[in-house]
Structures are given as C-alpha cells and as structure tokens.
Amino acid sequence: MEAYLGEFLGTMILVFLGNSVVANVVLKGTKGHGSGWTVIVLGWMVAVMVPVMMFGAMSGAHFNPAVTLGMAMRNNFAWATVPGYIGCQMAGGVVGGILVFIFYRPHFNVTEDKDAKLAVFCTAPAIRSPIDNLISEFMATFLLIFAILGAVAYAPPGAVPGPIAVAAIILAMGTALGGTTGYAMNPARDLSPRIAYWLCPIKDKRDADWGYSWIPVVGPLLGGLAAGLAGKAVFTAFLL
C-alpha cells in the first residue's frame, strides 16, 4: 500500500506541476503568459524530477503506465503489481488535473481561446496525422523507457535512477522530440487530465478531443512494452 500511495501522490504532483506550467504559459492574465515552449519544457523537466525526489524510494517512481509495463517486461517489476500501479497512476493524474483547474480557475474564466484551455490538460498534434502522431508517441516513449532501463541497469541493486538523471532524460525528450505531438509519453499525463477537463466546470470549454485521445495512450503503452523487450535483450546481455 505504501508503494501504491507513492504512485498516486507522485503522479498527482507530476500532473499538477507539469500541467500548471502549461496553464501559466497559455492562459490569459498569468504572469507567465506567452513565455513559450522553452518554459514548458523546463517546467516539465522539474515537474517530473520533484516527485522522483519525493517518492523514488517509496514506490520506484514510475508515475507512468508505460514505465510500469517496460519495467515488468524487462523483469525489473512484478507483473502482479502492474494493475495496482497503473490504477493509482491514472487516479493520481485525474486528481492532479482537477487541482490545476482549481488553482487557475480565474484565468480559465477570462481566457477566450478554447483550444488553449484544453491544452492545459492534454496534448494535441502540431500536424494532425494519426499514423504519424502514433509513431511519434511510440518512438519518444520507447526512447524514454529505454533510457530509464539503461539507468536502472547500471544503478546499485534495488536503486532507481536519480532525479538529475531523470530530469536530463525528460529535457532531452522535450527539446528533441516534443514538437510533433507535445511528447505525452504517459497515459496518466494525458488521458487522466483529459478526464479531469471533461469533469471540471470550465467556462465555455470545447470538447475533450476524444477522437485523438487514444494516440497518447496506445503509442506510449506500445513504446513501453517494446522498450522493455529491447532493454531485456540489450542490457541483460551486456551486463552478463
């Protein structure tokens, strides 16, 4: 239960901080309005690093169903624990999204751009092309999980990658691979806040773009599974 609590709280904080960075940039009237992509990328880097610092020893700091699947596929994690971890991550993401709405509620009220309001909670492609968008999410998540598995492989037994290592990986993902789909790479970071958006009484909101919502779920999950298989083959063989 301690590990499940760590995953719930860690994912909640990750989404609250990360999506709040987007809110600070895109919503009208904030002090960070219009500060741009660089602020979002740096903010997400820290948003992931903070809960890793807080809960790494408690749960392993997955905070992402794709990470959990990759770890299980690599034999770093028990399959029996996967459903509980994913359930806590998804629930934490919903609560984190609701906290973003509560914190920025006055700015949602004065923002006319309906797409900007949705962008606070979930990703959207720069160019809408489902196959290409799916490939982007798959490749980005594959590299994310493969990098994490490599860090785990060379860490002391039972350890998780340090916060600085995780931050560096996230920074690389955002600056190099984030421009096509917004680098969701995590269903708990995209689908869960999307559900929060649907639930919250946001003034003059648009639909939640459910037609696109499957891409930042399926792409990351497939990327995590593939990275787990690759990590099992590459790092196990090399370490032996």
PDB file of N, CA and C in Angstrom, residues 66 69-70 73 79 142 145 220-230:
ATOM      1  N   ALA A  66       3.403   3.387 -18.920  1.00  0.00           N
ATOM      2  CA  ALA A  66       4.399   2.887 -19.880  1.00  0.00           C
ATOM      3  C   ALA A  66       5.681   2.485 -19.182  1.00  0.00           C
ATOM      4  N   LEU A  69       4.930  -0.888 -17.415  1.00  0.00           N
ATOM      5  CA  LEU A  69       4.938  -2.008 -18.356  1.00  0.00           C
ATOM      6  C   LEU A  69       6.360  -2.321 -18.824  1.00  0.00           C
ATOM      7  N   GLY A  70       7.148  -1.289 -19.096  1.00  0.00           N
ATOM      8  CA  GLY A  70       8.525  -1.508 -19.520  1.00  0.00           C
ATOM      9  C   GLY A  70       9.342  -2.198 -18.453  1.00  0.00           C
ATOM     10  N   MET A  73       8.225  -5.854 -18.297  1.00  0.00           N
ATOM     11  CA  MET A  73       8.715  -6.593 -19.448  1.00  0.00           C
ATOM     12  C   MET A  73      10.204  -6.875 -19.327  1.00  0.00           C
ATOM     13  N   TRP A  79       4.735  -8.574 -12.391  1.00  0.00           N
ATOM     14  CA  TRP A  79       3.522  -8.365 -13.188  1.00  0.00           C
ATOM     15  C   TRP A  79       2.279  -8.276 -12.312  1.00  0.00           C
ATOM     16  N   PHE A 142       9.433   4.965 -26.421  1.00  0.00           N
ATOM     17  CA  PHE A 142      10.437   3.896 -26.475  1.00  0.00           C
ATOM     18  C   PHE A 142      11.782   4.416 -25.972  1.00  0.00           C
ATOM     19  N   ILE A 145      11.716   5.128 -22.091  1.00  0.00           N
ATOM     20  CA  ILE A 145      11.782   3.935 -21.239  1.00  0.00           C
ATOM     21  C   ILE A 145      13.115   3.221 -21.412  1.00  0.00           C
ATOM     22  N   PRO A 220       2.301   5.356 -26.243  1.00  0.00           N
ATOM     23  CA  PRO A 220       3.175   5.140 -25.097  1.00  0.00           C
ATOM     24  C   PRO A 220       3.164   3.709 -24.547  1.00  0.00           C
ATOM     25  N   LEU A 221       1.993   3.079 -24.500  1.00  0.00           N
ATOM     26  CA  LEU A 221       1.952   1.713 -23.973  1.00  0.00           C
ATOM     27  C   LEU A 221       2.732   0.751 -24.869  1.00  0.00           C
ATOM     28  N   LEU A 222       2.563   0.886 -26.181  1.00  0.00           N
ATOM     29  CA  LEU A 222       3.334   0.041 -27.100  1.00  0.00           C
ATOM     30  C   LEU A 222       4.828   0.377 -27.016  1.00  0.00           C
ATOM     31  N   GLY A 223       5.146   1.654 -26.892  1.00  0.00           N
ATOM     32  CA  GLY A 223       6.546   2.052 -26.758  1.00  0.00           C
ATOM     33  C   GLY A 223       7.170   1.507 -25.495  1.00  0.00           C
ATOM     34  N   GLY A 224       6.426   1.508 -24.393  1.00  0.00           N
ATOM     35  CA  GLY A 224       6.933   0.964 -23.143  1.00  0.00           C
ATOM     36  C   GLY A 224       7.179  -0.528 -23.215  1.00  0.00           C
ATOM     37  N   LEU A 225       6.244  -1.258 -23.821  1.00  0.00           N
ATOM     38  CA  LEU A 225       6.420  -2.709 -23.974  1.00  0.00           C
ATOM     39  C   LEU A 225       7.620  -3.027 -24.860  1.00  0.00           C
ATOM     40  N   ALA A 226       7.745  -2.315 -25.971  1.00  0.00           N
ATOM     41  CA  ALA A 226       8.866  -2.552 -26.878  1.00  0.00           C
ATOM     42  C   ALA A 226      10.199  -2.207 -26.211  1.00  0.00           C
ATOM     43  N   ALA A 227      10.227  -1.119 -25.452  1.00  0.00           N
ATOM     44  CA  ALA A 227      11.456  -0.743 -24.755  1.00  0.00           C
ATOM     45  C   ALA A 227      11.826  -1.773 -23.704  1.00  0.00           C
ATOM     46  N   GLY A 228      10.815  -2.353 -23.051  1.00  0.00           N
ATOM     47  CA  GLY A 228      11.092  -3.402 -22.080  1.00  0.00           C
ATOM     48  C   GLY A 228      11.743  -4.612 -22.717  1.00  0.00           C
ATOM     49  N   LEU A 229      11.230  -5.008 -23.882  1.00  0.00           N
ATOM     50  CA  LEU A 229      11.836  -6.131 -24.600  1.00  0.00           C
ATOM     51  C   LEU A 229      13.254  -5.799 -25.043  1.00  0.00           C
ATOM     52  N   ALA A 230      13.444  -4.591 -25.559  1.00  0.00           N
ATOM     53  CA  ALA A 230      14.778  -4.190 -26.005  1.00  0.00           C
ATOM     54  C   ALA A 230      15.744  -4.094 -24.827  1.00  0.00           C
TER      55      ALA A 230
END
